[in-house]
Amino acid sequence: MTNCIFCKIRDGEIPSKFVYEDDYCFAINDINPKAKKHILVIPKAHVESLNHVEDSLLIANLFEAIKKINKQENITHFKTHINTGASAGQEVMHLHIHILAN
Ligand code: 5GP
Ligand code: ZN
């Protein structure tokens, strides 16, 4: 998807350090962290939001990744957060799960 920040990060057009990557998703530190650790878990496929998910296996894959990321980052207590739709606070229209840990 052209003009999507997360697609550009996925493709290396906007340089960003991946804290995790697998076949389905990648994870980056949020540029504007709202917790001591604030990680975004992003599917590689451009899916606009949770409302646009066609195969729920994608969600399972993202949460399996979250378990691995948390183990890697020594995160045991955390919140997950998904904003869906602009009026609910979604700014980037490419599905992502926030991991927030203090
Ligand atoms: P949303 O409000 O859409 O759920 O969350 C989007 C998140 O992406 C925000 O927390 C924002 O700080 C983060 N973000 C936006 N642009 C960039 C970027 O270019 N790099 C990184 N690492 N995070 C970004
Ligand atoms: Zn995208």
PDB file of N, CA and C and ligand atoms in Angstrom:
ATOM      1  N   MET A   1       0.873  -1.197   0.000  1.00  0.00           N
ATOM      2  CA  MET A   1       0.000   0.000   0.000  1.00  0.00           C
ATOM      3  C   MET A   1       0.901   1.236   0.000  1.00  0.00           C
ATOM      4  N   THR A   2       0.773   2.077  -1.038  1.00  0.00           N
ATOM      5  CA  THR A   2       1.585   3.294  -1.077  1.00  0.00           C
ATOM      6  C   THR A   2       1.082   4.264  -0.018  1.00  0.00           C
ATOM      7  N   ASN A   3       1.997   5.062   0.476  1.00  0.00           N
ATOM      8  CA  ASN A   3       1.658   6.091   1.456  1.00  0.00           C
ATOM      9  C   ASN A   3       1.214   5.566   2.812  1.00  0.00           C
ATOM     10  N   CYS A   4       1.541   4.323   3.106  1.00  0.00           N
ATOM     11  CA  CYS A   4       1.257   3.769   4.435  1.00  0.00           C
ATOM     12  C   CYS A   4       2.587   3.705   5.185  1.00  0.00           C
ATOM     13  N   ILE A   5       2.645   4.379   6.333  1.00  0.00           N
ATOM     14  CA  ILE A   5       3.898   4.449   7.101  1.00  0.00           C
ATOM     15  C   ILE A   5       4.408   3.052   7.442  1.00  0.00           C
ATOM     16  N   PHE A   6       3.507   2.181   7.878  1.00  0.00           N
ATOM     17  CA  PHE A   6       3.960   0.853   8.331  1.00  0.00           C
ATOM     18  C   PHE A   6       4.381  -0.024   7.149  1.00  0.00           C
ATOM     19  N   CYS A   7       3.756   0.150   5.976  1.00  0.00           N
ATOM     20  CA  CYS A   7       4.243  -0.569   4.787  1.00  0.00           C
ATOM     21  C   CYS A   7       5.640  -0.061   4.410  1.00  0.00           C
ATOM     22  N   LYS A   8       5.845   1.254   4.537  1.00  0.00           N
ATOM     23  CA  LYS A   8       7.164   1.817   4.215  1.00  0.00           C
ATOM     24  C   LYS A   8       8.231   1.327   5.190  1.00  0.00           C
ATOM     25  N   ILE A   9       7.863   1.200   6.466  1.00  0.00           N
ATOM     26  CA  ILE A   9       8.815   0.663   7.448  1.00  0.00           C
ATOM     27  C   ILE A   9       9.089  -0.810   7.129  1.00  0.00           C
ATOM     28  N   ARG A  10       8.031  -1.567   6.820  1.00  0.00           N
ATOM     29  CA  ARG A  10       8.198  -2.986   6.434  1.00  0.00           C
ATOM     30  C   ARG A  10       9.178  -3.118   5.278  1.00  0.00           C
ATOM     31  N   ASP A  11       9.069  -2.215   4.288  1.00  0.00           N
ATOM     32  CA  ASP A  11       9.881  -2.312   3.071  1.00  0.00           C
ATOM     33  C   ASP A  11      11.240  -1.631   3.204  1.00  0.00           C
ATOM     34  N   GLY A  12      11.531  -1.066   4.381  1.00  0.00           N
ATOM     35  CA  GLY A  12      12.820  -0.425   4.586  1.00  0.00           C
ATOM     36  C   GLY A  12      12.911   0.972   3.999  1.00  0.00           C
ATOM     37  N   GLU A  13      11.794   1.494   3.474  1.00  0.00           N
ATOM     38  CA  GLU A  13      11.808   2.851   2.893  1.00  0.00           C
ATOM     39  C   GLU A  13      11.915   3.909   3.981  1.00  0.00           C
ATOM     40  N   ILE A  14      11.383   3.599   5.163  1.00  0.00           N
ATOM     41  CA  ILE A  14      11.609   4.433   6.349  1.00  0.00           C
ATOM     42  C   ILE A  14      12.421   3.553   7.303  1.00  0.00           C
ATOM     43  N   PRO A  15      13.687   3.940   7.546  1.00  0.00           N
ATOM     44  CA  PRO A  15      14.537   3.092   8.390  1.00  0.00           C
ATOM     45  C   PRO A  15      13.983   2.987   9.804  1.00  0.00           C
ATOM     46  N   SER A  16      13.908   1.777  10.319  1.00  0.00           N
ATOM     47  CA  SER A  16      13.387   1.545  11.672  1.00  0.00           C
ATOM     48  C   SER A  16      13.909   0.201  12.146  1.00  0.00           C
ATOM     49  N   LYS A  17      14.370   0.164  13.385  1.00  0.00           N
ATOM     50  CA  LYS A  17      14.927  -1.089  13.905  1.00  0.00           C
ATOM     51  C   LYS A  17      13.786  -2.050  14.264  1.00  0.00           C
ATOM     52  N   PHE A  18      13.849  -3.252  13.702  1.00  0.00           N
ATOM     53  CA  PHE A  18      12.859  -4.266  14.068  1.00  0.00           C
ATOM     54  C   PHE A  18      13.299  -4.935  15.370  1.00  0.00           C
ATOM     55  N   VAL A  19      12.451  -4.946  16.363  1.00  0.00           N
ATOM     56  CA  VAL A  19      12.797  -5.678  17.593  1.00  0.00           C
ATOM     57  C   VAL A  19      12.424  -7.152  17.449  1.00  0.00           C
ATOM     58  N   TYR A  20      11.609  -7.460  16.433  1.00  0.00           N
ATOM     59  CA  TYR A  20      11.177  -8.843  16.188  1.00  0.00           C
ATOM     60  C   TYR A  20      10.685  -8.912  14.747  1.00  0.00           C
ATOM     61  N   GLU A  21      10.845 -10.105  14.149  1.00  0.00           N
ATOM     62  CA  GLU A  21      10.293 -10.318  12.801  1.00  0.00           C
ATOM     63  C   GLU A  21      10.040 -11.802  12.600  1.00  0.00           C
ATOM     64  N   ASP A  22       8.925 -12.131  11.992  1.00  0.00           N
ATOM     65  CA  ASP A  22       8.714 -13.508  11.521  1.00  0.00           C
ATOM     66  C   ASP A  22       8.008 -13.430  10.172  1.00  0.00           C
ATOM     67  N   ASP A  23       7.469 -14.559   9.711  1.00  0.00           N
ATOM     68  CA  ASP A  23       6.870 -14.574   8.364  1.00  0.00           C
ATOM     69  C   ASP A  23       5.643 -13.669   8.264  1.00  0.00           C
ATOM     70  N   TYR A  24       4.977 -13.434   9.395  1.00  0.00           N
ATOM     71  CA  TYR A  24       3.681 -12.761   9.361  1.00  0.00           C
ATOM     72  C   TYR A  24       3.713 -11.316   9.837  1.00  0.00           C
ATOM     73  N   CYS A  25       4.697 -11.013  10.672  1.00  0.00           N
ATOM     74  CA  CYS A  25       4.665  -9.695  11.304  1.00  0.00           C
ATOM     75  C   CYS A  25       6.061  -9.212  11.671  1.00  0.00           C
ATOM     76  N   PHE A  26       6.126  -7.946  12.048  1.00  0.00           N
ATOM     77  CA  PHE A  26       7.355  -7.383  12.603  1.00  0.00           C
ATOM     78  C   PHE A  26       6.959  -6.469  13.748  1.00  0.00           C
ATOM     79  N   ALA A  27       7.935  -6.117  14.575  1.00  0.00           N
ATOM     80  CA  ALA A  27       7.656  -5.264  15.726  1.00  0.00           C
ATOM     81  C   ALA A  27       8.708  -4.178  15.817  1.00  0.00           C
ATOM     82  N   ILE A  28       8.252  -2.969  16.182  1.00  0.00           N
ATOM     83  CA  ILE A  28       9.142  -1.810  16.331  1.00  0.00           C
ATOM     84  C   ILE A  28       8.793  -1.096  17.641  1.00  0.00           C
ATOM     85  N   ASN A  29       9.747  -0.336  18.144  1.00  0.00           N
ATOM     86  CA  ASN A  29       9.451   0.529  19.282  1.00  0.00           C
ATOM     87  C   ASN A  29       8.642   1.726  18.805  1.00  0.00           C
ATOM     88  N   ASP A  30       7.606   2.072  19.562  1.00  0.00           N
ATOM     89  CA  ASP A  30       6.786   3.230  19.187  1.00  0.00           C
ATOM     90  C   ASP A  30       7.632   4.501  19.245  1.00  0.00           C
ATOM     91  N   ILE A  31       7.463   5.345  18.255  1.00  0.00           N
ATOM     92  CA  ILE A  31       8.257   6.581  18.152  1.00  0.00           C
ATOM     93  C   ILE A  31       7.894   7.561  19.275  1.00  0.00           C
ATOM     94  N   ASN A  32       6.713   7.410  19.820  1.00  0.00           N
ATOM     95  CA  ASN A  32       6.223   8.309  20.879  1.00  0.00           C
ATOM     96  C   ASN A  32       5.703   7.458  22.048  1.00  0.00           C
ATOM     97  N   PRO A  33       6.655   6.848  22.806  1.00  0.00           N
ATOM     98  CA  PRO A  33       6.248   5.828  23.784  1.00  0.00           C
ATOM     99  C   PRO A  33       5.356   6.371  24.896  1.00  0.00           C
ATOM    100  N   LYS A  34       4.307   5.628  25.190  1.00  0.00           N
ATOM    101  CA  LYS A  34       3.376   5.990  26.256  1.00  0.00           C
ATOM    102  C   LYS A  34       3.536   5.078  27.463  1.00  0.00           C
ATOM    103  N   ALA A  35       4.615   4.317  27.495  1.00  0.00           N
ATOM    104  CA  ALA A  35       4.973   3.472  28.638  1.00  0.00           C
ATOM    105  C   ALA A  35       6.484   3.231  28.539  1.00  0.00           C
ATOM    106  N   LYS A  36       7.077   2.657  29.616  1.00  0.00           N
ATOM    107  CA  LYS A  36       8.533   2.427  29.588  1.00  0.00           C
ATOM    108  C   LYS A  36       8.912   1.600  28.373  1.00  0.00           C
ATOM    109  N   LYS A  37       8.125   0.568  28.126  1.00  0.00           N
ATOM    110  CA  LYS A  37       8.284  -0.200  26.890  1.00  0.00           C
ATOM    111  C   LYS A  37       6.984  -0.100  26.111  1.00  0.00           C
ATOM    112  N   HIS A  38       7.083   0.363  24.890  1.00  0.00           N
ATOM    113  CA  HIS A  38       5.899   0.537  24.033  1.00  0.00           C
ATOM    114  C   HIS A  38       6.272   0.014  22.651  1.00  0.00           C
ATOM    115  N   ILE A  39       5.787  -1.171  22.377  1.00  0.00           N
ATOM    116  CA  ILE A  39       6.151  -1.878  21.143  1.00  0.00           C
ATOM    117  C   ILE A  39       4.905  -2.022  20.277  1.00  0.00           C
ATOM    118  N   LEU A  40       5.089  -1.866  18.981  1.00  0.00           N
ATOM    119  CA  LEU A  40       3.992  -2.052  18.028  1.00  0.00           C
ATOM    120  C   LEU A  40       4.228  -3.347  17.261  1.00  0.00           C
ATOM    121  N   VAL A  41       3.226  -4.200  17.255  1.00  0.00           N
ATOM    122  CA  VAL A  41       3.310  -5.469  16.526  1.00  0.00           C
ATOM    123  C   VAL A  41       2.428  -5.317  15.279  1.00  0.00           C
ATOM    124  N   ILE A  42       3.045  -5.488  14.120  1.00  0.00           N
ATOM    125  CA  ILE A  42       2.425  -5.058  12.860  1.00  0.00           C
ATOM    126  C   ILE A  42       2.436  -6.214  11.858  1.00  0.00           C
ATOM    127  N   PRO A  43       1.274  -6.600  11.340  1.00  0.00           N
ATOM    128  CA  PRO A  43       1.288  -7.656  10.315  1.00  0.00           C
ATOM    129  C   PRO A  43       1.996  -7.160   9.064  1.00  0.00           C
ATOM    130  N   LYS A  44       2.705  -8.056   8.383  1.00  0.00           N
ATOM    131  CA  LYS A  44       3.386  -7.647   7.142  1.00  0.00           C
ATOM    132  C   LYS A  44       2.377  -7.309   6.050  1.00  0.00           C
ATOM    133  N   ALA A  45       1.259  -8.020   6.051  1.00  0.00           N
ATOM    134  CA  ALA A  45       0.213  -7.723   5.067  1.00  0.00           C
ATOM    135  C   ALA A  45      -0.467  -6.411   5.444  1.00  0.00           C
ATOM    136  N   HIS A  46      -0.766  -5.604   4.450  1.00  0.00           N
ATOM    137  CA  HIS A  46      -1.487  -4.362   4.741  1.00  0.00           C
ATOM    138  C   HIS A  46      -2.963  -4.678   4.965  1.00  0.00           C
ATOM    139  N   VAL A  47      -3.339  -4.702   6.231  1.00  0.00           N
ATOM    140  CA  VAL A  47      -4.743  -4.873   6.630  1.00  0.00           C
ATOM    141  C   VAL A  47      -5.096  -3.591   7.364  1.00  0.00           C
ATOM    142  N   GLU A  48      -6.138  -2.927   6.912  1.00  0.00           N
ATOM    143  CA  GLU A  48      -6.396  -1.561   7.396  1.00  0.00           C
ATOM    144  C   GLU A  48      -6.665  -1.508   8.898  1.00  0.00           C
ATOM    145  N   SER A  49      -7.477  -2.417   9.391  1.00  0.00           N
ATOM    146  CA  SER A  49      -7.822  -2.390  10.820  1.00  0.00           C
ATOM    147  C   SER A  49      -8.383  -3.752  11.204  1.00  0.00           C
ATOM    148  N   LEU A  50      -8.695  -3.896  12.483  1.00  0.00           N
ATOM    149  CA  LEU A  50      -9.303  -5.149  12.952  1.00  0.00           C
ATOM    150  C   LEU A  50     -10.594  -5.445  12.190  1.00  0.00           C
ATOM    151  N   ASN A  51     -11.294  -4.399  11.782  1.00  0.00           N
ATOM    152  CA  ASN A  51     -12.539  -4.583  11.036  1.00  0.00           C
ATOM    153  C   ASN A  51     -12.308  -5.187   9.649  1.00  0.00           C
ATOM    154  N   HIS A  52     -11.053  -5.166   9.184  1.00  0.00           N
ATOM    155  CA  HIS A  52     -10.754  -5.639   7.833  1.00  0.00           C
ATOM    156  C   HIS A  52     -10.066  -7.006   7.821  1.00  0.00           C
ATOM    157  N   VAL A  53      -9.936  -7.633   8.997  1.00  0.00           N
ATOM    158  CA  VAL A  53      -9.283  -8.955   9.062  1.00  0.00           C
ATOM    159  C   VAL A  53     -10.220 -10.000   8.465  1.00  0.00           C
ATOM    160  N   GLU A  54      -9.704 -10.749   7.477  1.00  0.00           N
ATOM    161  CA  GLU A  54     -10.540 -11.776   6.842  1.00  0.00           C
ATOM    162  C   GLU A  54     -10.247 -13.156   7.394  1.00  0.00           C
ATOM    163  N   ASP A  55      -9.017 -13.385   7.837  1.00  0.00           N
ATOM    164  CA  ASP A  55      -8.625 -14.705   8.348  1.00  0.00           C
ATOM    165  C   ASP A  55      -8.136 -14.528   9.789  1.00  0.00           C
ATOM    166  N   SER A  56      -8.885 -15.050  10.736  1.00  0.00           N
ATOM    167  CA  SER A  56      -8.566 -14.821  12.146  1.00  0.00           C
ATOM    168  C   SER A  56      -7.250 -15.484  12.564  1.00  0.00           C
ATOM    169  N   LEU A  57      -6.704 -16.360  11.693  1.00  0.00           N
ATOM    170  CA  LEU A  57      -5.382 -16.927  11.974  1.00  0.00           C
ATOM    171  C   LEU A  57      -4.343 -15.818  12.096  1.00  0.00           C
ATOM    172  N   LEU A  58      -4.540 -14.730  11.374  1.00  0.00           N
ATOM    173  CA  LEU A  58      -3.631 -13.583  11.475  1.00  0.00           C
ATOM    174  C   LEU A  58      -3.557 -13.086  12.919  1.00  0.00           C
ATOM    175  N   ILE A  59      -4.697 -13.016  13.574  1.00  0.00           N
ATOM    176  CA  ILE A  59      -4.739 -12.534  14.956  1.00  0.00           C
ATOM    177  C   ILE A  59      -4.003 -13.512  15.875  1.00  0.00           C
ATOM    178  N   ALA A  60      -4.216 -14.792  15.649  1.00  0.00           N
ATOM    179  CA  ALA A  60      -3.508 -15.806  16.439  1.00  0.00           C
ATOM    180  C   ALA A  60      -2.001 -15.660  16.254  1.00  0.00           C
ATOM    181  N   ASN A  61      -1.582 -15.451  15.003  1.00  0.00           N
ATOM    182  CA  ASN A  61      -0.149 -15.283  14.727  1.00  0.00           C
ATOM    183  C   ASN A  61       0.413 -14.059  15.446  1.00  0.00           C
ATOM    184  N   LEU A  62      -0.355 -12.980  15.460  1.00  0.00           N
ATOM    185  CA  LEU A  62       0.124 -11.755  16.118  1.00  0.00           C
ATOM    186  C   LEU A  62       0.275 -11.989  17.618  1.00  0.00           C
ATOM    187  N   PHE A  63      -0.659 -12.696  18.225  1.00  0.00           N
ATOM    188  CA  PHE A  63      -0.557 -12.926  19.674  1.00  0.00           C
ATOM    189  C   PHE A  63       0.523 -13.957  20.011  1.00  0.00           C
ATOM    190  N   GLU A  64       0.760 -14.910  19.118  1.00  0.00           N
ATOM    191  CA  GLU A  64       1.909 -15.814  19.322  1.00  0.00           C
ATOM    192  C   GLU A  64       3.205 -14.994  19.278  1.00  0.00           C
ATOM    193  N   ALA A  65       3.271 -14.037  18.354  1.00  0.00           N
ATOM    194  CA  ALA A  65       4.452 -13.167  18.259  1.00  0.00           C
ATOM    195  C   ALA A  65       4.602 -12.349  19.537  1.00  0.00           C
ATOM    196  N   ILE A  66       3.495 -11.845  20.068  1.00  0.00           N
ATOM    197  CA  ILE A  66       3.548 -11.044  21.295  1.00  0.00           C
ATOM    198  C   ILE A  66       4.175 -11.862  22.432  1.00  0.00           C
ATOM    199  N   LYS A  67       3.799 -13.125  22.534  1.00  0.00           N
ATOM    200  CA  LYS A  67       4.399 -13.968  23.581  1.00  0.00           C
ATOM    201  C   LYS A  67       5.910 -14.055  23.405  1.00  0.00           C
ATOM    202  N   LYS A  68       6.352 -14.217  22.166  1.00  0.00           N
ATOM    203  CA  LYS A  68       7.801 -14.332  21.904  1.00  0.00           C
ATOM    204  C   LYS A  68       8.511 -12.998  22.167  1.00  0.00           C
ATOM    205  N   ILE A  69       7.886 -11.908  21.735  1.00  0.00           N
ATOM    206  CA  ILE A  69       8.489 -10.586  21.951  1.00  0.00           C
ATOM    207  C   ILE A  69       8.627 -10.325  23.449  1.00  0.00           C
ATOM    208  N   ASN A  70       7.585 -10.608  24.196  1.00  0.00           N
ATOM    209  CA  ASN A  70       7.617 -10.355  25.633  1.00  0.00           C
ATOM    210  C   ASN A  70       8.700 -11.184  26.318  1.00  0.00           C
ATOM    211  N   LYS A  71       8.864 -12.417  25.878  1.00  0.00           N
ATOM    212  CA  LYS A  71       9.924 -13.254  26.453  1.00  0.00           C
ATOM    213  C   LYS A  71      11.283 -12.627  26.140  1.00  0.00           C
ATOM    214  N   GLN A  72      11.451 -12.236  24.884  1.00  0.00           N
ATOM    215  CA  GLN A  72      12.712 -11.617  24.448  1.00  0.00           C
ATOM    216  C   GLN A  72      13.004 -10.322  25.209  1.00  0.00           C
ATOM    217  N   GLU A  73      11.978  -9.545  25.482  1.00  0.00           N
ATOM    218  CA  GLU A  73      12.139  -8.226  26.104  1.00  0.00           C
ATOM    219  C   GLU A  73      11.969  -8.262  27.625  1.00  0.00           C
ATOM    220  N   ASN A  74      11.840  -9.472  28.177  1.00  0.00           N
ATOM    221  CA  ASN A  74      11.635  -9.637  29.628  1.00  0.00           C
ATOM    222  C   ASN A  74      10.401  -8.896  30.126  1.00  0.00           C
ATOM    223  N   ILE A  75       9.363  -8.926  29.340  1.00  0.00           N
ATOM    224  CA  ILE A  75       8.098  -8.305  29.739  1.00  0.00           C
ATOM    225  C   ILE A  75       7.172  -9.400  30.262  1.00  0.00           C
ATOM    226  N   THR A  76       6.721  -9.224  31.497  1.00  0.00           N
ATOM    227  CA  THR A  76       5.779 -10.213  32.053  1.00  0.00           C
ATOM    228  C   THR A  76       4.401  -9.599  32.291  1.00  0.00           C
ATOM    229  N   HIS A  77       4.386  -8.331  32.722  1.00  0.00           N
ATOM    230  CA  HIS A  77       3.110  -7.643  32.964  1.00  0.00           C
ATOM    231  C   HIS A  77       2.950  -6.554  31.914  1.00  0.00           C
ATOM    232  N   PHE A  78       1.837  -6.571  31.223  1.00  0.00           N
ATOM    233  CA  PHE A  78       1.699  -5.661  30.083  1.00  0.00           C
ATOM    234  C   PHE A  78       0.227  -5.480  29.718  1.00  0.00           C
ATOM    235  N   LYS A  79      -0.004  -4.429  28.944  1.00  0.00           N
ATOM    236  CA  LYS A  79      -1.318  -4.220  28.337  1.00  0.00           C
ATOM    237  C   LYS A  79      -1.180  -4.393  26.835  1.00  0.00           C
ATOM    238  N   THR A  80      -2.212  -4.916  26.200  1.00  0.00           N
ATOM    239  CA  THR A  80      -2.282  -4.862  24.744  1.00  0.00           C
ATOM    240  C   THR A  80      -3.430  -3.930  24.377  1.00  0.00           C
ATOM    241  N   HIS A  81      -3.262  -3.246  23.278  1.00  0.00           N
ATOM    242  CA  HIS A  81      -4.202  -2.191  22.928  1.00  0.00           C
ATOM    243  C   HIS A  81      -4.333  -2.181  21.400  1.00  0.00           C
ATOM    244  N   ILE A  82      -5.555  -2.174  20.918  1.00  0.00           N
ATOM    245  CA  ILE A  82      -5.797  -2.037  19.474  1.00  0.00           C
ATOM    246  C   ILE A  82      -6.815  -0.925  19.266  1.00  0.00           C
ATOM    247  N   ASN A  83      -6.409   0.133  18.603  1.00  0.00           N
ATOM    248  CA  ASN A  83      -7.359   1.179  18.219  1.00  0.00           C
ATOM    249  C   ASN A  83      -7.942   0.813  16.865  1.00  0.00           C
ATOM    250  N   THR A  84      -9.240   0.903  16.747  1.00  0.00           N
ATOM    251  CA  THR A  84      -9.906   0.543  15.485  1.00  0.00           C
ATOM    252  C   THR A  84     -10.809   1.687  15.041  1.00  0.00           C
ATOM    253  N   GLY A  85     -10.378   2.361  13.967  1.00  0.00           N
ATOM    254  CA  GLY A  85     -11.154   3.480  13.439  1.00  0.00           C
ATOM    255  C   GLY A  85     -10.659   4.804  13.984  1.00  0.00           C
ATOM    256  N   ALA A  86     -10.706   5.818  13.120  1.00  0.00           N
ATOM    257  CA  ALA A  86     -10.149   7.133  13.454  1.00  0.00           C
ATOM    258  C   ALA A  86     -10.762   7.713  14.720  1.00  0.00           C
ATOM    259  N   SER A  87     -12.062   7.598  14.873  1.00  0.00           N
ATOM    260  CA  SER A  87     -12.688   8.236  16.033  1.00  0.00           C
ATOM    261  C   SER A  87     -12.415   7.466  17.317  1.00  0.00           C
ATOM    262  N   ALA A  88     -11.853   6.262  17.196  1.00  0.00           N
ATOM    263  CA  ALA A  88     -11.405   5.511  18.379  1.00  0.00           C
ATOM    264  C   ALA A  88      -9.914   5.706  18.624  1.00  0.00           C
ATOM    265  N   GLY A  89      -9.277   6.577  17.831  1.00  0.00           N
ATOM    266  CA  GLY A  89      -7.872   6.901  18.065  1.00  0.00           C
ATOM    267  C   GLY A  89      -6.894   6.233  17.126  1.00  0.00           C
ATOM    268  N   GLN A  90      -7.380   5.496  16.116  1.00  0.00           N
ATOM    269  CA  GLN A  90      -6.438   4.879  15.171  1.00  0.00           C
ATOM    270  C   GLN A  90      -5.890   5.952  14.242  1.00  0.00           C
ATOM    271  N   GLU A  91      -4.571   6.142  14.317  1.00  0.00           N
ATOM    272  CA  GLU A  91      -3.919   7.161  13.489  1.00  0.00           C
ATOM    273  C   GLU A  91      -3.294   6.550  12.241  1.00  0.00           C
ATOM    274  N   VAL A  92      -2.738   5.353  12.398  1.00  0.00           N
ATOM    275  CA  VAL A  92      -2.124   4.676  11.255  1.00  0.00           C
ATOM    276  C   VAL A  92      -3.082   3.580  10.792  1.00  0.00           C
ATOM    277  N   MET A  93      -3.537   3.698   9.554  1.00  0.00           N
ATOM    278  CA  MET A  93      -4.567   2.787   9.057  1.00  0.00           C
ATOM    279  C   MET A  93      -3.952   1.508   8.488  1.00  0.00           C
ATOM    280  N   HIS A  94      -3.140   0.883   9.320  1.00  0.00           N
ATOM    281  CA  HIS A  94      -2.549  -0.429   9.058  1.00  0.00           C
ATOM    282  C   HIS A  94      -2.564  -1.101  10.427  1.00  0.00           C
ATOM    283  N   LEU A  95      -3.324  -2.186  10.518  1.00  0.00           N
ATOM    284  CA  LEU A  95      -3.536  -2.864  11.805  1.00  0.00           C
ATOM    285  C   LEU A  95      -2.241  -2.999  12.610  1.00  0.00           C
ATOM    286  N   HIS A  96      -2.326  -2.743  13.890  1.00  0.00           N
ATOM    287  CA  HIS A  96      -1.180  -2.949  14.778  1.00  0.00           C
ATOM    288  C   HIS A  96      -1.682  -3.133  16.194  1.00  0.00           C
ATOM    289  N   ILE A  97      -0.915  -3.897  16.960  1.00  0.00           N
ATOM    290  CA  ILE A  97      -1.232  -4.117  18.374  1.00  0.00           C
ATOM    291  C   ILE A  97      -0.157  -3.424  19.200  1.00  0.00           C
ATOM    292  N   HIS A  98      -0.578  -2.588  20.113  1.00  0.00           N
ATOM    293  CA  HIS A  98       0.352  -1.943  21.036  1.00  0.00           C
ATOM    294  C   HIS A  98       0.635  -2.904  22.198  1.00  0.00           C
ATOM    295  N   ILE A  99       1.910  -3.041  22.567  1.00  0.00           N
ATOM    296  CA  ILE A  99       2.285  -3.678  23.836  1.00  0.00           C
ATOM    297  C   ILE A  99       2.801  -2.543  24.729  1.00  0.00           C
ATOM    298  N   LEU A 100       2.198  -2.411  25.907  1.00  0.00           N
ATOM    299  CA  LEU A 100       2.581  -1.347  26.843  1.00  0.00           C
ATOM    300  C   LEU A 100       2.976  -1.974  28.175  1.00  0.00           C
ATOM    301  N   ALA A 101       4.210  -1.684  28.609  1.00  0.00           N
ATOM    302  CA  ALA A 101       4.697  -2.261  29.861  1.00  0.00           C
ATOM    303  C   ALA A 101       5.496  -1.227  30.632  1.00  0.00           C
ATOM    304  N   ASN A 102       5.255  -1.163  31.943  1.00  0.00           N
ATOM    305  CA  ASN A 102       5.984  -0.221  32.792  1.00  0.00           C
ATOM    306  C   ASN A 102       6.944  -0.946  33.740  1.00  0.00           C
TER     307      ASN A 102
HETATM  308  P1  5GP B   1      -2.621   4.248  16.621  1.00  0.00           P
HETATM  309  O1  5GP B   1      -3.005   5.577  17.229  1.00  0.00           O
HETATM  310  O2  5GP B   1      -2.866   4.237  15.123  1.00  0.00           O
HETATM  311  O3  5GP B   1      -3.219   3.062  17.330  1.00  0.00           O
HETATM  312  O4  5GP B   1      -1.073   4.091  16.868  1.00  0.00           O
HETATM  313  C1  5GP B   1      -0.119   4.511  15.958  1.00  0.00           C
HETATM  314  C2  5GP B   1       1.185   4.541  16.707  1.00  0.00           C
HETATM  315  O5  5GP B   1       2.231   4.579  15.767  1.00  0.00           O
HETATM  316  C3  5GP B   1       1.340   5.774  17.610  1.00  0.00           C
HETATM  317  O6  5GP B   1       1.540   5.347  18.958  1.00  0.00           O
HETATM  318  C4  5GP B   1       2.553   6.493  17.022  1.00  0.00           C
HETATM  319  O7  5GP B   1       3.377   7.053  18.028  1.00  0.00           O
HETATM  320  C5  5GP B   1       3.262   5.394  16.242  1.00  0.00           C
HETATM  321  N1  5GP B   1       3.989   5.847  15.076  1.00  0.00           N
HETATM  322  C6  5GP B   1       3.520   6.676  14.102  1.00  0.00           C
HETATM  323  N2  5GP B   1       4.471   6.840  13.150  1.00  0.00           N
HETATM  324  C7  5GP B   1       5.529   6.102  13.534  1.00  0.00           C
HETATM  325  C8  5GP B   1       6.821   5.895  12.946  1.00  0.00           C
HETATM  326  O8  5GP B   1       7.171   6.406  11.868  1.00  0.00           O
HETATM  327  N3  5GP B   1       7.670   5.066  13.621  1.00  0.00           N
HETATM  328  C9  5GP B   1       7.313   4.467  14.791  1.00  0.00           C
HETATM  329  N4  5GP B   1       8.240   3.671  15.368  1.00  0.00           N
HETATM  330  N5  5GP B   1       6.119   4.649  15.371  1.00  0.00           N
HETATM  331  C10 5GP B   1       5.228   5.467  14.743  1.00  0.00           C
HETATM  332 ZN    ZN B   2       0.290  -0.628   5.279  1.00  0.00          ZN
END
